[in-house]
């Protein structure tokens, strides 16, 4: 088993402290963090329905199911390292903000796979 790099507090909804990440998703994320060798600071993880609406998330957001996180990223080198590690860990759905300050990753198998998009 890979070391757990994330606290329950990081996984919870930031407005109501409910929810958390699905265990298999957390394990895969921990594997990516270990591969990267740099911290993964989570801007957003699980979101309750209200919080998801407040931030403009889609109704079927993987955040609502505990299958998505947004990882803070402030420079191009870190962005490369994080995305490369996510791919090596087996993630197949990755997005990045156009502003370059976060990377979204999810493991929602009900959505198209092998995709990369911009926000």
XYZ file of N, CA and C in Angstrom:
357
model
N 0.836 -1.188 0.000
C 0.000 0.000 0.000
C 0.879 1.249 0.000
N 0.476 2.231 -0.764
C 1.181 3.493 -0.870
C 0.880 4.360 0.354
N 1.836 5.187 0.731
C 1.632 6.138 1.826
C 0.439 7.042 1.507
N -0.350 7.404 2.531
C -1.453 8.343 2.337
C -0.929 9.762 2.548
N -0.937 10.555 1.493
C -0.433 11.926 1.541
C -1.519 12.947 1.856
N -2.773 12.510 1.969
C -3.887 13.449 2.103
C -4.663 13.230 3.395
N -4.991 14.323 4.055
C -5.772 14.240 5.291
C -7.255 14.188 4.956
N -8.030 13.667 5.881
C -9.492 13.648 5.699
C -10.019 15.062 5.495
N -9.438 16.026 6.198
C -9.878 17.419 6.076
C -9.727 17.922 4.636
N -8.648 17.531 3.961
C -8.440 17.942 2.570
C -9.470 17.322 1.640
N -9.958 16.137 2.001
C -10.896 15.410 1.154
C -12.336 15.899 1.298
N -12.668 16.447 2.444
C -14.042 16.866 2.734
C -14.471 18.060 1.909
N -15.780 18.250 1.834
C -16.346 19.459 1.255
C -15.921 20.634 2.134
N -15.430 21.689 1.527
C -14.916 22.822 2.305
C -16.020 23.619 2.997
N -17.270 23.469 2.555
C -18.330 24.266 3.193
C -19.021 23.530 4.345
N -19.146 22.209 4.256
C -19.916 21.498 5.281
C -19.161 20.326 5.911
N -17.943 20.089 5.458
C -17.081 19.031 6.008
C -17.706 17.643 5.890
N -18.442 17.420 4.807
C -19.034 16.106 4.559
C -18.246 15.398 3.459
N -18.588 14.135 3.245
C -18.041 13.380 2.132
C -16.597 12.972 2.291
N -15.932 12.802 1.170
C -14.549 12.356 1.116
C -14.301 11.665 -0.204
N -13.082 11.223 -0.402
C -12.712 10.564 -1.648
C -12.999 9.070 -1.585
N -13.365 8.506 -2.714
C -13.544 7.063 -2.837
C -12.168 6.411 -2.596
N -12.101 5.365 -1.771
C -10.802 4.766 -1.424
C -9.908 4.396 -2.614
N -10.457 3.785 -3.659
C -9.635 3.418 -4.818
C -9.080 4.656 -5.522
N -9.890 5.712 -5.587
C -9.435 6.968 -6.181
C -8.304 7.567 -5.341
N -8.483 7.577 -4.020
C -7.452 8.107 -3.110
C -6.143 7.346 -3.292
N -6.229 6.014 -3.371
C -5.034 5.194 -3.534
C -4.301 5.542 -4.835
N -5.048 5.712 -5.900
C -4.456 6.062 -7.192
C -3.817 7.456 -7.132
N -4.476 8.376 -6.454
C -3.946 9.733 -6.288
C -2.670 9.705 -5.446
N -2.654 8.894 -4.402
C -1.443 8.734 -3.589
C -0.296 8.173 -4.429
N -0.601 7.232 -5.307
C 0.422 6.661 -6.188
C 1.005 7.752 -7.087
N 0.145 8.595 -7.646
C 0.610 9.698 -8.500
C 1.477 10.674 -7.702
N 1.063 10.964 -6.483
C 1.837 11.879 -5.629
C 3.212 11.299 -5.338
N 3.266 10.001 -5.079
C 4.542 9.340 -4.817
C 5.449 9.385 -6.050
N 4.882 9.136 -7.215
C 5.645 9.198 -8.465
C 6.186 10.612 -8.689
N 5.350 11.618 -8.458
C 5.732 13.010 -8.709
C 6.863 13.468 -7.801
N 6.820 13.064 -6.544
C 7.842 13.486 -5.600
C 7.739 14.938 -5.186
N 6.601 15.566 -5.490
C 6.338 16.942 -5.045
C 4.949 16.970 -4.405
N 4.698 17.931 -3.512
C 3.387 17.991 -2.861
C 2.248 18.207 -3.855
N 1.113 17.586 -3.565
C -0.135 17.842 -4.263
C -1.024 18.589 -3.272
N -1.206 19.874 -3.485
C -2.080 20.679 -2.631
C -3.459 20.679 -3.280
N -4.456 20.166 -2.562
C -5.800 20.041 -3.115
C -6.589 21.327 -2.900
N -6.959 21.977 -3.999
C -7.831 23.158 -3.935
C -9.277 22.748 -3.705
N -9.640 21.604 -4.253
C -11.012 21.127 -4.173
C -10.995 19.611 -4.292
N -11.809 18.959 -3.475
C -11.947 17.501 -3.554
C -13.445 17.201 -3.598
N -13.963 16.468 -2.600
C -15.401 16.191 -2.564
C -16.169 17.518 -2.432
N -17.307 17.608 -3.118
C -18.191 18.779 -2.998
C -19.621 18.316 -2.752
N -20.259 18.905 -1.744
C -21.694 18.649 -1.555
C -22.448 19.348 -2.684
N -23.706 19.064 -2.823
C -24.511 19.646 -3.898
C -24.498 21.171 -3.854
N -24.657 21.745 -2.676
C -24.686 23.207 -2.535
C -23.363 23.834 -2.940
N -22.271 23.288 -2.421
C -20.949 23.837 -2.745
C -20.656 23.694 -4.235
N -21.020 22.561 -4.801
C -20.802 22.347 -6.229
C -21.544 23.395 -7.052
N -22.780 23.703 -6.673
C -23.544 24.740 -7.360
C -22.892 26.104 -7.173
N -22.436 26.393 -5.962
C -21.811 27.692 -5.657
C -20.561 27.959 -6.486
N -19.805 26.903 -6.809
C -18.571 27.087 -7.590
C -18.797 26.891 -9.092
N -20.039 26.657 -9.486
C -20.355 26.509 -10.898
C -20.039 25.136 -11.470
N -19.955 24.122 -10.608
C -19.691 22.760 -11.071
C -20.882 22.183 -11.806
N -20.619 21.252 -12.696
C -21.706 20.625 -13.451
C -22.519 19.718 -12.533
N -23.765 19.478 -12.907
C -24.647 18.623 -12.102
C -24.070 17.230 -11.898
N -23.376 16.723 -12.910
C -22.819 15.380 -12.818
C -21.307 15.415 -12.527
N -20.877 16.427 -11.819
C -19.459 16.576 -11.486
C -18.928 15.359 -10.730
N -17.756 14.905 -11.117
C -17.114 13.793 -10.417
C -16.729 14.191 -8.993
N -16.617 15.484 -8.719
C -16.358 15.952 -7.348
C -17.485 15.505 -6.418
N -18.722 15.488 -6.929
C -19.895 15.110 -6.126
C -19.839 13.641 -5.699
N -19.127 12.826 -6.473
C -19.042 11.394 -6.186
C -17.759 11.025 -5.443
N -16.917 12.009 -5.128
C -15.645 11.715 -4.464
C -14.621 11.103 -5.401
N -14.774 11.403 -6.700
C -13.889 10.835 -7.718
C -13.065 11.891 -8.447
N -12.926 13.095 -7.853
C -12.185 14.164 -8.526
C -11.523 15.076 -7.509
N -10.400 15.647 -7.923
C -9.730 16.692 -7.149
C -9.174 17.731 -8.113
N -8.983 18.925 -7.589
C -8.255 19.979 -8.274
C -6.973 20.196 -7.490
N -5.837 20.102 -8.173
C -4.527 20.198 -7.547
C -3.918 21.551 -7.902
N -3.512 22.306 -6.883
C -2.894 23.611 -7.114
C -1.610 23.439 -7.927
N -1.417 24.349 -8.859
C -0.225 24.304 -9.704
C 0.086 25.719 -10.165
N 1.269 26.219 -9.835
C 1.575 27.616 -10.127
C 2.708 27.839 -11.118
N 3.321 26.773 -11.638
C 4.389 26.973 -12.616
C 4.407 25.812 -13.605
N 5.030 26.043 -14.742
C 4.995 25.055 -15.819
C 5.754 23.776 -15.485
N 6.824 23.854 -14.729
C 7.579 22.650 -14.367
C 6.738 21.739 -13.472
N 6.101 22.321 -12.442
C 5.220 21.538 -11.563
C 4.059 20.948 -12.347
N 3.532 21.722 -13.278
C 2.408 21.242 -14.094
C 2.835 19.991 -14.872
N 3.996 20.030 -15.474
C 4.511 18.881 -16.214
C 4.665 17.663 -15.299
N 5.300 17.866 -14.143
C 5.550 16.768 -13.207
C 4.241 16.139 -12.739
N 3.268 16.978 -12.384
C 1.984 16.484 -11.879
C 1.234 15.710 -12.965
N 1.131 16.289 -14.152
C 0.399 15.626 -15.233
C 1.080 14.314 -15.616
N 2.403 14.311 -15.700
C 3.129 13.090 -16.027
C 2.869 12.014 -14.976
N 2.926 12.378 -13.702
C 2.685 11.415 -12.624
C 1.253 10.888 -12.649
N 0.285 11.763 -12.913
C -1.107 11.327 -12.998
C -1.282 10.294 -14.108
N -0.669 10.549 -15.256
C -0.752 9.596 -16.363
C -0.074 8.278 -16.002
N 1.100 8.337 -15.378
C 1.803 7.107 -14.990
C 0.991 6.283 -13.988
N 0.226 6.974 -13.138
C -0.597 6.280 -12.139
C -1.855 5.682 -12.751
N -2.135 6.005 -14.005
C -3.271 5.401 -14.694
C -4.484 6.293 -14.872
N -4.379 7.569 -14.532
C -5.515 8.470 -14.751
C -5.666 8.752 -16.240
N -6.933 8.815 -16.678
C -7.233 8.981 -18.094
C -8.143 10.174 -18.369
N -8.392 10.988 -17.314
C -9.213 12.198 -17.457
C -8.523 13.327 -16.690
N -7.933 14.267 -17.427
C -7.172 15.360 -16.819
C -7.566 16.665 -17.499
N -7.740 17.698 -16.703
C -8.013 19.026 -17.223
C -7.114 20.036 -16.538
N -6.952 21.191 -17.153
C -6.127 22.250 -16.558
C -6.805 23.592 -16.762
N -6.602 24.472 -15.803
C -7.158 25.815 -15.937
C -6.332 26.601 -16.940
N -7.001 27.428 -17.733
C -6.294 28.265 -18.704
C -5.355 29.230 -17.998
N -5.726 29.629 -16.786
C -4.867 30.518 -16.006
C -3.630 29.784 -15.502
N -3.677 28.454 -15.539
C -2.524 27.651 -15.151
C -2.366 27.429 -13.670
N -3.423 27.700 -12.868
C -3.254 27.594 -11.418
C -3.828 26.316 -10.794
N -4.419 25.429 -11.598
C -4.828 24.133 -11.054
C -4.951 23.093 -12.157
N -4.839 21.842 -11.727
C -5.032 20.683 -12.592
C -6.170 19.867 -11.996
N -7.147 19.547 -12.813
C -8.261 18.687 -12.404
C -7.930 17.269 -12.841
N -8.213 16.319 -11.973
C -8.111 14.912 -12.349
C -9.302 14.181 -11.762
N -9.871 13.284 -12.554
C -10.952 12.458 -12.013
C -10.848 11.055 -12.564
N -11.594 10.170 -11.933
C -11.596 8.754 -12.307
C -13.037 8.291 -12.503
N -13.813 9.118 -13.180
C -15.226 8.827 -13.422
C -15.343 8.008 -14.708
N -15.562 6.721 -14.543
C -15.606 5.806 -15.688
C -16.882 5.940 -16.511
N -17.852 6.741 -16.050
C -19.069 6.972 -16.825
C -18.873 8.073 -17.856
N -17.716 8.715 -17.845
C -17.422 9.822 -18.763
C -16.337 9.390 -19.753
N -16.203 10.125 -20.871
C -15.184 9.767 -21.864
C -13.792 9.645 -21.243
N -13.041 8.665 -21.712
C -11.691 8.396 -21.215
C -10.653 8.898 -22.226
N -9.396 8.973 -21.767
C -8.279 9.438 -22.589
C -8.544 10.838 -23.128
N -8.870 11.741 -22.190
C -9.178 13.128 -22.566
C -8.366 14.100 -21.710
N -8.064 15.246 -22.319
C -7.423 16.370 -21.634
C -8.150 17.618 -22.113
N -8.541 18.476 -21.175
C -9.288 19.680 -21.550
C -8.806 20.871 -20.747
N -9.241 22.070 -21.212
C -8.918 23.328 -20.533
C -10.180 23.949 -19.987
N -10.031 24.613 -18.841
C -11.159 25.349 -18.227
C -11.029 26.811 -18.577
